[in-house]
Tab-separated table of C-alpha atoms in Angstrom:
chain	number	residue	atom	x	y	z
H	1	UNK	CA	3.202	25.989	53.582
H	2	UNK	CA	0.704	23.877	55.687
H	3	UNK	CA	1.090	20.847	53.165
H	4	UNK	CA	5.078	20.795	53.214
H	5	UNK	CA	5.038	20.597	57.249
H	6	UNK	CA	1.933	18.031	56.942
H	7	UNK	CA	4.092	16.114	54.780
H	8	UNK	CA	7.201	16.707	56.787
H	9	UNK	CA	5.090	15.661	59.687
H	10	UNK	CA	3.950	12.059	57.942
H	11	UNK	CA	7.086	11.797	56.924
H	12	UNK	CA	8.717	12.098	60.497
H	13	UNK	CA	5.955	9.578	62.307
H	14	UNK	CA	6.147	7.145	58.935
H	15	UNK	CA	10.420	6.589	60.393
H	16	UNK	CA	9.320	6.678	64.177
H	17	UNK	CA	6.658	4.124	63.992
H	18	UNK	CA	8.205	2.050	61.422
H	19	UNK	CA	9.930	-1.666	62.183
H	20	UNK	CA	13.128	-2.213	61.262
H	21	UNK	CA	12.055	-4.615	58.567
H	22	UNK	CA	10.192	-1.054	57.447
H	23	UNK	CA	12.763	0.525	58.338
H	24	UNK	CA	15.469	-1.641	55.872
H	25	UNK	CA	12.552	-1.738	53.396
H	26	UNK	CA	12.834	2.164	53.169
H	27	UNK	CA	16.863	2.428	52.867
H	28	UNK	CA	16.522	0.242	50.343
H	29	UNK	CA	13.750	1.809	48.342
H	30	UNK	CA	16.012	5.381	49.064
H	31	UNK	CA	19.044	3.634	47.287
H	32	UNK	CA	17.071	3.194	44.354
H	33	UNK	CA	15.914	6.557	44.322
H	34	UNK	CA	19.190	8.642	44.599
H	35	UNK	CA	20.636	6.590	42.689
H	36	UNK	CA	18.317	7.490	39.749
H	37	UNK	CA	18.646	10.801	40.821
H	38	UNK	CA	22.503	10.262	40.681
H	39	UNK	CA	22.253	9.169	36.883
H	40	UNK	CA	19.816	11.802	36.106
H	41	UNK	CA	21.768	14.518	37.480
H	42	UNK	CA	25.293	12.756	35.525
H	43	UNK	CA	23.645	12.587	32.276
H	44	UNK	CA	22.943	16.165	32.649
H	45	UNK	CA	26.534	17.107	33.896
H	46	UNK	CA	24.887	18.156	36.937
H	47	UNK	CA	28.252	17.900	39.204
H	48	UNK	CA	26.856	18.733	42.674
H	49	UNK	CA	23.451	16.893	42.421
H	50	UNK	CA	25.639	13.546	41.565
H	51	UNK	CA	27.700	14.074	43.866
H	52	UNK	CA	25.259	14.648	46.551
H	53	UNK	CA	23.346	11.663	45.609
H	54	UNK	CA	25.516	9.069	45.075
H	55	UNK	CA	27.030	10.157	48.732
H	56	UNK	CA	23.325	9.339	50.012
H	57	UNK	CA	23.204	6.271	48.125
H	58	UNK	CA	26.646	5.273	49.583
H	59	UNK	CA	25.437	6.386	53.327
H	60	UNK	CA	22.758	4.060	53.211
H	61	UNK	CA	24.821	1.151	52.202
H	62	UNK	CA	26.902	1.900	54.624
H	63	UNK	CA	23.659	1.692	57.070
H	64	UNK	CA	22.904	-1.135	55.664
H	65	UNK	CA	26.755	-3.057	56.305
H	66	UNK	CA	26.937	-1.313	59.962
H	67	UNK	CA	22.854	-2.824	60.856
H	68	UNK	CA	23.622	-6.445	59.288
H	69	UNK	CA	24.319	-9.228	61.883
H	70	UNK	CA	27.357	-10.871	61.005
H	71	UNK	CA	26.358	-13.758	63.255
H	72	UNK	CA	23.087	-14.738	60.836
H	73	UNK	CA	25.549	-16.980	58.964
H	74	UNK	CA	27.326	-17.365	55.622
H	75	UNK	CA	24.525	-14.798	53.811
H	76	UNK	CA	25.040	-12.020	55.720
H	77	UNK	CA	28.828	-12.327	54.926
H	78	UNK	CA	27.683	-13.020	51.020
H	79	UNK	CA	25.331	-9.552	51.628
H	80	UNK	CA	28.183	-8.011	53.131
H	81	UNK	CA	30.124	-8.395	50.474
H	82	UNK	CA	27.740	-7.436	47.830
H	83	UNK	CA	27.320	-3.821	49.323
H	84	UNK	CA	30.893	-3.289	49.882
H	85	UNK	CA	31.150	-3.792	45.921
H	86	UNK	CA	28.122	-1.906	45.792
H	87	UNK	CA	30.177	1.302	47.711
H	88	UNK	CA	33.206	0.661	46.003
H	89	UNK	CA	32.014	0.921	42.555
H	90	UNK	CA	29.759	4.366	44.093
H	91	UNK	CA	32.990	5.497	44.697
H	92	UNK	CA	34.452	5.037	41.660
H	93	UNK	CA	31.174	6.240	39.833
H	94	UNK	CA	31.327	9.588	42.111
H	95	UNK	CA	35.317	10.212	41.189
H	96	UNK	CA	34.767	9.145	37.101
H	97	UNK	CA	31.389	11.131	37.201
H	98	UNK	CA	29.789	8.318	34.604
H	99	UNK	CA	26.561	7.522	33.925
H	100	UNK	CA	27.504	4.542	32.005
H	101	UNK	CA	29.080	3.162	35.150
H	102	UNK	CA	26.575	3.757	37.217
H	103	UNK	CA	23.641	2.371	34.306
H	104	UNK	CA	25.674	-0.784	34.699
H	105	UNK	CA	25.874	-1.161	38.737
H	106	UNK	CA	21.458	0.197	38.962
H	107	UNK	CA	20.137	-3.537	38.047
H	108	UNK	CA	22.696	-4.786	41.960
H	109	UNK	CA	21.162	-2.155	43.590
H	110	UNK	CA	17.610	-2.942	42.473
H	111	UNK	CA	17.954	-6.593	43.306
H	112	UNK	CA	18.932	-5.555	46.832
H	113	UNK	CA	16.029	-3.900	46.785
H	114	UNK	CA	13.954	-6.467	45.353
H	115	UNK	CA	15.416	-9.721	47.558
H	116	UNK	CA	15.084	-7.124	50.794
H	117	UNK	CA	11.418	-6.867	49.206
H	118	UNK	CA	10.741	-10.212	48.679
H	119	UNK	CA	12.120	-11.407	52.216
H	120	UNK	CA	9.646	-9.055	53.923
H	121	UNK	CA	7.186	-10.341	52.132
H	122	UNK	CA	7.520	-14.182	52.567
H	123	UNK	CA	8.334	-13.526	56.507
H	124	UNK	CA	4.932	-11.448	56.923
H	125	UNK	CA	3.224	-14.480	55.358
H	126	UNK	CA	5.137	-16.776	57.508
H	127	UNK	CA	3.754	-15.191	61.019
């Protein structure tokens, strides 16, 4: 019991504390996640646990489209449109309930990740 609220408690200050570029870096990292979770849970016919994952990996992209500032120029309207596909094709994944679908769209969402990664990284070198 005490290490579940601990954790809960990390957890809850690791989000409060974090920078956005932390903040990004751990939506992104989530995606990835659920979206395993997703496949795992469609290979197994696992209705539900799909469903409820690929619905988290879809709410974070659509954290991600509502925190991006259209104003940075022509990539954020390029990254835009990459996790509107992204959604779209969650969608479709979500209604079709396949794996193979979803096996196909995992290496976009891990190259969001990755890029978002790799950005944090050169800026934090960069200060």
């Amino acid at each position: 019991m005490y290490g579940n609220n601990a954790l809960n408690v990390y957890k809850n200050n690791s989000v409060n504390y974090a920078s956005k570029e932390q903040l990004l870096l751990m939506l992104v990292d989530g995606a990835v996640k659920f979206a395993k979770m997703a496949k795992q849970a469609l290979e197994d016919k696992n209705v539900i646990e799909s469903h409820k994952n690929l619905v988290k990996v879809q709410d974070i992209f659509t954290e991600l489209m509502i925190s991006l500032d259209k104003n940075a120029g022509d990539w954020a309207n390029q990254i835009y449109k990459v996790y509107d596909f992204i959604k779209t094709r969650l969608f479709e994944i979500n209604l079709k309930k396949d794996a193979e679908m979803l096996e196909e769209l995992m290496p976009v969402i891990e190259d969001v990740r990755d890029i978002w990664h790799e950005a944090y990284e050169i800026s934090r070198k960069s200060r």
